Amino acid sequence: MTSMRLLARQLRSSTPASRYLTPTHPALSRGNATAVDPPKAKEWTREEIQTIYDGPLMDLVFRAASVHRLNHPPDQIQLATLLNIKTGGCGEDCSYCAQSARYADKVGLKAEKLTEVEPVLIEARKAKANGSTRFCMGAAWRDLSGRKRGFERILQMVKGVRALDMEVCTTLGMLSPEQAKQLKEAGLTAYNHNLDTSREYYPKVVTTRKYDDRLDTLAAVREAGISVCSGGILGLGEDDGDRVGLIWEMTQLPEAPESFPVNALVPIPGTPLENNARVGVTELLRCIATARIVLPTTIIRFAAGRISYTEPEQAMAFMAGANAIFTGERMLTTPTSGWDDDKAMLGRWGLKGMGSFESTTVRMKEGKEALAATNERKAAALAASEASV
């Protein structure tokens, strides 16, 4: 394991991800892009990203919107639903998290056992029926050590959700390369493991694991052929330089992440950050827009805390490049808006949901046979729907 970690770190330092400037495929045109051929490379420095972040806000949003239209269908927002499959009792001390065992008494959150498979699949079917095309499952664990039976149950969950032709994502703490391979074989689309903030600020937020531990898990996920979903949280007490540092770290990965979740801290009573102020919309927009410019083919997920922003503020986030949201009944331990409200909001702004496996970066990592089977089932379902009208 030590040698593999050293190799992963050498790769991270020697082969930073290619940054996309403009699409090179002649079929791509402004407003209807769905794919990007191998692009021109741009190795961003932290100073360059800071300059982008600090630019006039309206210019920044306009530039981000222009980049977005070159790389994504501008009228599509993916709806994702997140289910907590194992609540509380986590051994980490993440200062923002209600699920840490260290804060359980103050928060009043009781640890629960891992959910059975069928109730999870029922929730996945409900999410699909309501328009979600990615289903995410989170377990409050530091890692999977000593959880063989629980992990086997999760593999069954992954297989069951993938059989619904939904993109499936999990967040289970730190992973070994072998565990990542098993998740890939079960049909996992993406694995979420946030870096949270900059390397410099991270020790002020979490002390029970190191920044490189998180990067090692991302390396295991990437090497297994699973899409990487990794982002951060705004409002931890960090400054603008730390937000830029987080985005810069994403550019140092061997591949740009498939997804970059942008969370706005929801202060939870009983946690060390319970009195932190809400992140203003200006800082939110700067982070989303800068990430869109620097990571143009990445899906930017407007995640936790979205419910605290007004509809016009959310629309500005979509203009700045956010093209996925979490919707449904709740997130892990925080509220979110429901499917009906979100679909109505998107409709008012001329936006619509994104289908499953439509993102080029997702499709690149999908097995050809599994993707072909999904496409056939989706086509058959569409034909049946049209025939019934």
Coordinates of C-alpha atoms in Angstrom, one line a residue:
M1 CA 0.0 0.0 0.0
T2 CA 2.8 2.4 0.8
S3 CA 4.5 2.0 -2.6
M4 CA 1.1 2.5 -4.3
R5 CA 0.6 5.7 -2.4
L6 CA 4.0 6.9 -3.4
L7 CA 3.3 6.1 -7.0
A8 CA 0.0 7.9 -6.9
R9 CA 1.6 11.0 -5.4
Q10 CA 4.3 11.0 -8.0
L11 CA 1.7 10.8 -10.8
R12 CA -0.2 13.7 -9.2
S13 CA 2.9 15.8 -9.1
S14 CA 4.2 14.9 -12.6
T15 CA 1.1 14.7 -14.8
P16 CA -1.4 17.4 -14.0
A17 CA -4.7 17.2 -15.8
S18 CA -5.2 18.8 -19.2
R19 CA -7.2 22.0 -18.9
Y20 CA -9.7 22.6 -21.7
L21 CA -9.8 25.9 -23.5
T22 CA -12.0 25.4 -26.5
P23 CA -13.6 22.3 -28.2
T24 CA -11.8 21.2 -31.3
H25 CA -14.6 19.1 -32.9
P26 CA -16.1 20.9 -35.9
A27 CA -19.6 19.6 -35.0
L28 CA -19.6 21.5 -31.8
S29 CA -21.4 24.9 -32.0
R30 CA -22.4 27.4 -29.4
G31 CA -25.5 26.3 -27.5
N32 CA -25.7 22.6 -28.4
A33 CA -22.4 21.0 -27.5
T34 CA -22.6 17.5 -26.1
A35 CA -19.0 16.2 -26.6
V36 CA -15.4 17.4 -26.7
D37 CA -12.6 15.9 -28.6
P38 CA -9.0 16.0 -27.2
P39 CA -8.6 19.7 -26.4
K40 CA -5.8 22.1 -26.2
A41 CA -4.0 21.9 -22.9
K42 CA -3.6 24.6 -20.3
E43 CA -1.7 24.1 -17.1
W44 CA -3.2 26.6 -14.7
T45 CA -1.1 28.2 -12.0
R46 CA -2.7 29.1 -8.7
E47 CA -2.0 32.8 -9.5
E48 CA -3.8 32.6 -12.8
I49 CA -6.9 31.1 -11.1
Q50 CA -6.8 33.8 -8.4
T51 CA -6.8 36.4 -11.1
I52 CA -9.9 34.9 -12.7
Y53 CA -11.6 34.6 -9.4
D54 CA -10.9 38.3 -8.5
G55 CA -12.2 39.7 -11.8
P56 CA -15.3 41.9 -12.1
L57 CA -18.2 39.7 -11.2
M58 CA -20.4 40.3 -14.3
D59 CA -17.4 39.7 -16.6
L60 CA -16.6 36.5 -14.7
V61 CA -20.1 35.2 -15.0
F62 CA -20.3 36.1 -18.7
R63 CA -16.9 34.4 -19.4
A64 CA -18.0 31.3 -17.5
A65 CA -21.4 31.2 -19.3
S66 CA -19.5 31.3 -22.6
V67 CA -17.2 28.5 -21.7
H68 CA -20.2 26.5 -20.4
R69 CA -22.0 26.8 -23.7
L70 CA -19.0 25.5 -25.6
N71 CA -18.9 22.3 -23.5
H72 CA -22.4 21.5 -22.3
P73 CA -26.0 21.8 -23.5
P74 CA -26.9 25.2 -21.8
D75 CA -30.5 24.3 -21.1
Q76 CA -29.8 21.0 -19.2
I77 CA -29.5 20.5 -15.4
Q78 CA -29.0 17.1 -14.0
L79 CA -31.3 16.1 -11.1
A80 CA -29.6 13.9 -8.5
T81 CA -30.9 12.5 -5.3
L82 CA -28.8 11.6 -2.3
L83 CA -29.9 9.0 0.3
N84 CA -28.2 8.5 3.7
I85 CA -27.9 4.7 3.9
K86 CA -26.0 4.7 7.2
T87 CA -26.5 7.6 9.6
G88 CA -24.1 8.8 12.3
G89 CA -21.4 7.2 14.4
C90 CA -18.5 8.3 12.1
G91 CA -15.1 8.2 13.6
E92 CA -13.9 11.3 11.8
D93 CA -13.9 14.8 13.4
C94 CA -15.0 16.9 10.4
S95 CA -16.0 20.1 12.1
Y96 CA -19.0 20.7 9.8
C97 CA -20.6 17.3 10.1
A98 CA -23.5 16.2 12.3
Q99 CA -22.6 12.6 11.7
S100 CA -19.3 12.6 13.6
A101 CA -19.5 10.5 16.8
R102 CA -17.6 13.2 18.6
Y103 CA -20.5 15.6 18.4
A104 CA -23.3 13.1 18.7
D105 CA -24.4 14.2 22.2
K106 CA -24.5 17.9 21.3
V107 CA -26.1 17.3 17.9
G108 CA -28.6 14.8 19.2
L109 CA -28.1 12.4 16.2
K110 CA -28.3 8.8 17.0
A111 CA -26.2 6.3 15.0
E112 CA -28.1 3.8 12.9
K113 CA -27.3 0.6 11.2
L114 CA -26.7 0.2 7.5
T115 CA -30.0 0.2 5.6
E116 CA -31.2 -3.0 3.9
V117 CA -31.1 -3.3 0.1
E118 CA -34.8 -3.2 -0.8
P119 CA -35.7 0.0 1.0
V120 CA -32.8 1.7 -0.9
L121 CA -34.0 0.5 -4.2
I122 CA -37.5 1.7 -3.4
E123 CA -36.1 5.2 -2.9
A124 CA -34.1 4.9 -6.1
R125 CA -37.3 4.0 -8.1
K126 CA -39.1 7.0 -6.5
A127 CA -36.2 9.3 -7.4
K128 CA -36.2 8.0 -11.0
A129 CA -40.0 8.4 -11.3
N130 CA -39.6 12.0 -10.2
G131 CA -36.9 12.8 -12.8
S132 CA -33.6 12.2 -11.0
T133 CA -31.1 10.5 -13.3
R134 CA -28.3 10.1 -10.7
F135 CA -28.8 8.3 -7.4
C136 CA -26.2 8.8 -4.7
M137 CA -25.8 6.8 -1.5
G138 CA -23.8 8.0 1.6
A139 CA -22.6 6.0 4.6
A140 CA -21.1 7.8 7.6
W141 CA -17.9 5.8 7.8
R142 CA -14.2 6.7 8.0
D143 CA -13.4 3.7 5.8
L144 CA -14.6 0.2 5.0
S145 CA -12.2 -1.7 7.3
G146 CA -13.9 -4.6 9.0
R147 CA -17.2 -4.0 7.1
K148 CA -17.1 -6.9 4.7
R149 CA -20.8 -7.8 5.1
G150 CA -21.9 -4.2 4.9
F151 CA -19.7 -3.6 1.8
E152 CA -21.3 -6.7 0.1
R153 CA -24.7 -5.2 0.8
I154 CA -23.7 -1.9 -0.7
L155 CA -22.4 -3.7 -3.8
Q156 CA -25.9 -5.2 -4.2
M157 CA -27.4 -1.7 -3.8
V158 CA -25.1 -0.5 -6.6
K159 CA -26.1 -3.3 -8.9
G160 CA -29.8 -2.7 -8.2
V161 CA -29.6 1.0 -8.9
R162 CA -27.6 0.5 -12.1
A163 CA -30.2 -1.9 -13.3
L164 CA -32.6 1.0 -13.2
D165 CA -30.4 2.7 -15.8
M166 CA -29.6 5.5 -13.4
E167 CA -26.1 6.8 -12.8
V168 CA -25.1 5.6 -9.4
C169 CA -22.7 7.2 -7.0
T170 CA -21.5 6.4 -3.4
T171 CA -19.6 8.1 -0.7
L172 CA -18.3 5.6 1.9
G173 CA -15.1 7.2 3.2
M174 CA -11.6 6.1 2.3
L175 CA -11.3 3.2 -0.2
S176 CA -8.6 0.7 -1.1
P177 CA -7.8 0.0 -4.7
E178 CA -9.4 -3.5 -4.4
Q179 CA -12.6 -2.0 -2.9
A180 CA -12.7 0.5 -5.8
K181 CA -12.4 -2.3 -8.3
Q182 CA -15.3 -4.2 -6.7
L183 CA -17.5 -1.1 -6.9
K184 CA -16.6 -0.7 -10.5
E185 CA -17.5 -4.3 -11.3
A186 CA -20.9 -3.8 -9.5
G187 CA -21.6 -0.9 -11.9
L188 CA -20.7 2.2 -9.9
T189 CA -20.7 5.4 -12.1
A190 CA -19.0 7.8 -9.7
Y191 CA -17.4 8.0 -6.2
N192 CA -17.7 11.1 -4.1
H193 CA -14.8 12.1 -1.9
N194 CA -14.6 15.8 -1.3
L195 CA -11.3 17.6 -0.7
D196 CA -13.4 20.1 1.3
T197 CA -11.1 23.1 1.0
S198 CA -7.5 24.1 0.3
R199 CA -4.6 22.0 1.5
E200 CA -3.5 24.8 3.8
Y201 CA -6.8 25.3 5.5
Y202 CA -7.8 21.6 5.7
P203 CA -6.1 20.9 9.1
K204 CA -8.4 23.6 10.7
V205 CA -11.4 21.6 9.5
V206 CA -10.4 17.9 9.9
T207 CA -7.6 16.4 12.0
T208 CA -8.4 12.7 11.8
R209 CA -7.1 12.2 8.3
K210 CA -4.7 14.0 6.0
Y211 CA -5.2 15.8 2.7
D212 CA -3.1 13.1 0.9
D213 CA -5.4 10.4 2.4
R214 CA -8.2 11.9 0.4
L215 CA -6.1 12.2 -2.7
D216 CA -5.1 8.5 -2.3
T217 CA -8.8 7.5 -2.4
L218 CA -9.3 9.6 -5.5
A219 CA -6.4 7.8 -7.1
A220 CA -7.8 4.4 -6.3
V221 CA -11.2 5.5 -7.7
R222 CA -9.6 6.8 -10.9
E223 CA -7.4 3.8 -11.5
A224 CA -10.5 1.5 -11.1
G225 CA -12.2 3.4 -14.0
I226 CA -14.8 5.1 -11.8
S227 CA -15.6 8.8 -12.4
V228 CA -14.3 11.1 -9.7
C229 CA -16.7 13.4 -7.9
S230 CA -14.8 15.7 -5.7
G231 CA -15.4 19.3 -4.6
G232 CA -15.7 21.3 -1.4
I233 CA -17.7 23.3 1.1
L234 CA -17.9 27.1 1.2
G235 CA -18.3 28.8 4.6
L236 CA -15.9 26.7 6.7
G237 CA -14.1 29.9 7.7
E238 CA -11.8 29.9 4.7
D239 CA -10.9 32.9 2.6
D240 CA -11.0 33.5 -1.1
G241 CA -7.4 32.2 -1.5
D242 CA -8.5 28.8 0.0
R243 CA -11.4 28.6 -2.5
V244 CA -9.0 29.2 -5.3
G245 CA -6.6 26.6 -3.7
L246 CA -9.4 24.0 -3.8
I247 CA -10.1 24.6 -7.5
W248 CA -6.4 24.6 -8.2
E249 CA -6.0 21.2 -6.5
M250 CA -8.5 19.8 -9.0
T251 CA -6.3 21.0 -11.9
Q252 CA -3.4 19.0 -10.5
L253 CA -5.2 15.6 -10.7
P254 CA -4.2 13.4 -13.6
E255 CA -7.7 13.8 -15.0
A256 CA -10.2 16.6 -14.3
P257 CA -13.0 15.4 -12.0
E258 CA -16.2 14.3 -13.7
S259 CA -18.1 16.2 -11.0
F260 CA -17.2 19.2 -8.8
P261 CA -19.8 19.6 -6.0
V262 CA -20.1 23.2 -4.6
N263 CA -21.6 23.0 -1.1
A264 CA -22.6 26.0 1.0
L265 CA -22.2 25.2 4.6
V266 CA -25.4 24.5 6.5
P267 CA -24.4 25.3 10.1
I268 CA -25.7 22.5 12.3
P269 CA -26.2 23.2 16.1
G270 CA -23.8 21.1 18.1
T271 CA -21.0 21.1 15.6
P272 CA -17.9 23.3 16.0
L273 CA -19.1 25.4 13.0
E274 CA -22.6 26.0 14.3
N275 CA -22.2 29.8 14.4
N276 CA -20.6 30.2 11.0
A277 CA -22.2 32.8 8.7
R278 CA -24.0 31.9 5.5
V279 CA -21.8 32.3 2.4
G280 CA -22.9 35.2 0.3
V281 CA -24.1 34.8 -3.2
T282 CA -21.2 36.8 -4.6
E283 CA -18.6 34.3 -3.2
L284 CA -20.8 31.4 -4.4
L285 CA -21.0 32.7 -7.9
R286 CA -17.2 33.5 -8.0
C287 CA -16.5 29.9 -7.0
I288 CA -18.9 28.3 -9.5
A289 CA -17.8 30.6 -12.4
T290 CA -14.1 30.1 -11.7
A291 CA -14.5 26.3 -11.5
R292 CA -16.4 26.4 -14.8
I293 CA -13.7 28.3 -16.6
V294 CA -10.9 26.1 -15.2
L295 CA -12.8 22.8 -15.4
P296 CA -14.9 23.3 -18.5
T297 CA -16.0 19.7 -19.1
T298 CA -16.7 18.9 -15.5
I299 CA -20.3 18.8 -14.2
I300 CA -20.6 21.4 -11.5
R301 CA -23.1 20.3 -8.8
F302 CA -24.8 23.0 -6.8
A303 CA -25.2 20.8 -3.7
A304 CA -25.9 21.3 0.0
G305 CA -27.2 24.7 1.1
R306 CA -28.8 25.5 -2.2
I307 CA -32.2 25.8 -0.5
S308 CA -30.9 28.9 1.4
Y309 CA -30.5 30.9 -1.9
T310 CA -33.4 32.7 -3.7
E311 CA -34.6 31.5 -7.1
P312 CA -32.9 34.4 -8.9
E313 CA -29.7 33.6 -7.1
Q314 CA -29.9 30.0 -8.1
A315 CA -30.6 31.1 -11.7
M316 CA -27.4 33.1 -11.6
A317 CA -25.5 30.0 -10.4
F318 CA -26.8 28.1 -13.5
M319 CA -25.8 31.0 -15.7
A320 CA -22.3 30.8 -14.1
G321 CA -21.9 27.2 -15.0
A322 CA -23.7 25.0 -12.4
N323 CA -25.4 22.2 -14.3
A324 CA -26.5 19.7 -11.6
I325 CA -28.5 19.9 -8.4
F326 CA -29.6 17.6 -5.6
T327 CA -33.3 17.3 -5.2
G328 CA -35.8 15.1 -3.4
E329 CA -36.7 14.9 0.3
R330 CA -33.4 15.7 1.9
M331 CA -29.7 15.3 1.6
L332 CA -27.6 13.4 4.2
T333 CA -28.6 15.5 7.3
T334 CA -29.7 18.8 5.7
P335 CA -32.9 19.8 3.9
T336 CA -33.3 20.4 0.2
S337 CA -36.1 21.4 -2.1
G338 CA -38.4 18.8 -3.5
W339 CA -38.7 17.4 -7.1
D340 CA -41.9 19.3 -8.0
D341 CA -40.5 22.7 -6.7
D342 CA -37.2 22.2 -8.5
K343 CA -38.8 21.1 -11.8
A344 CA -41.1 24.0 -11.7
M345 CA -38.2 26.4 -11.1
L346 CA -36.2 25.0 -13.9
G347 CA -39.2 25.3 -16.2
R348 CA -39.6 29.0 -15.4
W349 CA -36.0 29.6 -16.5
G350 CA -36.3 27.5 -19.7
L351 CA -34.2 24.7 -18.3
K352 CA -34.8 20.9 -18.3
G353 CA -33.5 17.8 -16.8
M354 CA -30.4 15.9 -18.1
G355 CA -30.8 12.3 -19.0
S356 CA -28.6 9.6 -17.4
F357 CA -25.3 8.8 -19.1
E358 CA -25.5 11.8 -21.4
S359 CA -22.4 13.5 -20.1
T360 CA -19.4 12.7 -22.3
T361 CA -17.0 12.3 -19.3
V362 CA -19.4 9.7 -17.7
R363 CA -19.8 7.8 -21.0
M364 CA -16.0 7.5 -21.4
K365 CA -15.7 5.4 -18.3
E366 CA -18.8 3.2 -18.9
G367 CA -18.4 -0.3 -20.2
K368 CA -19.6 -0.5 -23.9
E369 CA -22.0 -3.5 -23.3
A370 CA -23.6 -1.9 -20.2
L371 CA -24.0 1.4 -21.9
A372 CA -25.5 -0.2 -25.0
A373 CA -28.0 -2.1 -22.9
T374 CA -28.9 1.1 -21.1
N375 CA -29.4 2.9 -24.4
E376 CA -31.6 0.1 -25.7
R377 CA -33.8 0.1 -22.6
K378 CA -34.1 3.9 -22.6
A379 CA -35.1 3.9 -26.3
A380 CA -37.7 1.1 -25.7
A381 CA -39.2 3.1 -22.8
L382 CA -39.4 6.3 -24.9
A383 CA -41.1 4.4 -27.7
A384 CA -43.6 2.9 -25.3
S385 CA -44.3 6.3 -23.8
E386 CA -44.8 7.8 -27.2
A387 CA -47.1 5.0 -28.3
S388 CA -49.3 5.4 -25.3
V389 CA -50.0 9.1 -26.1

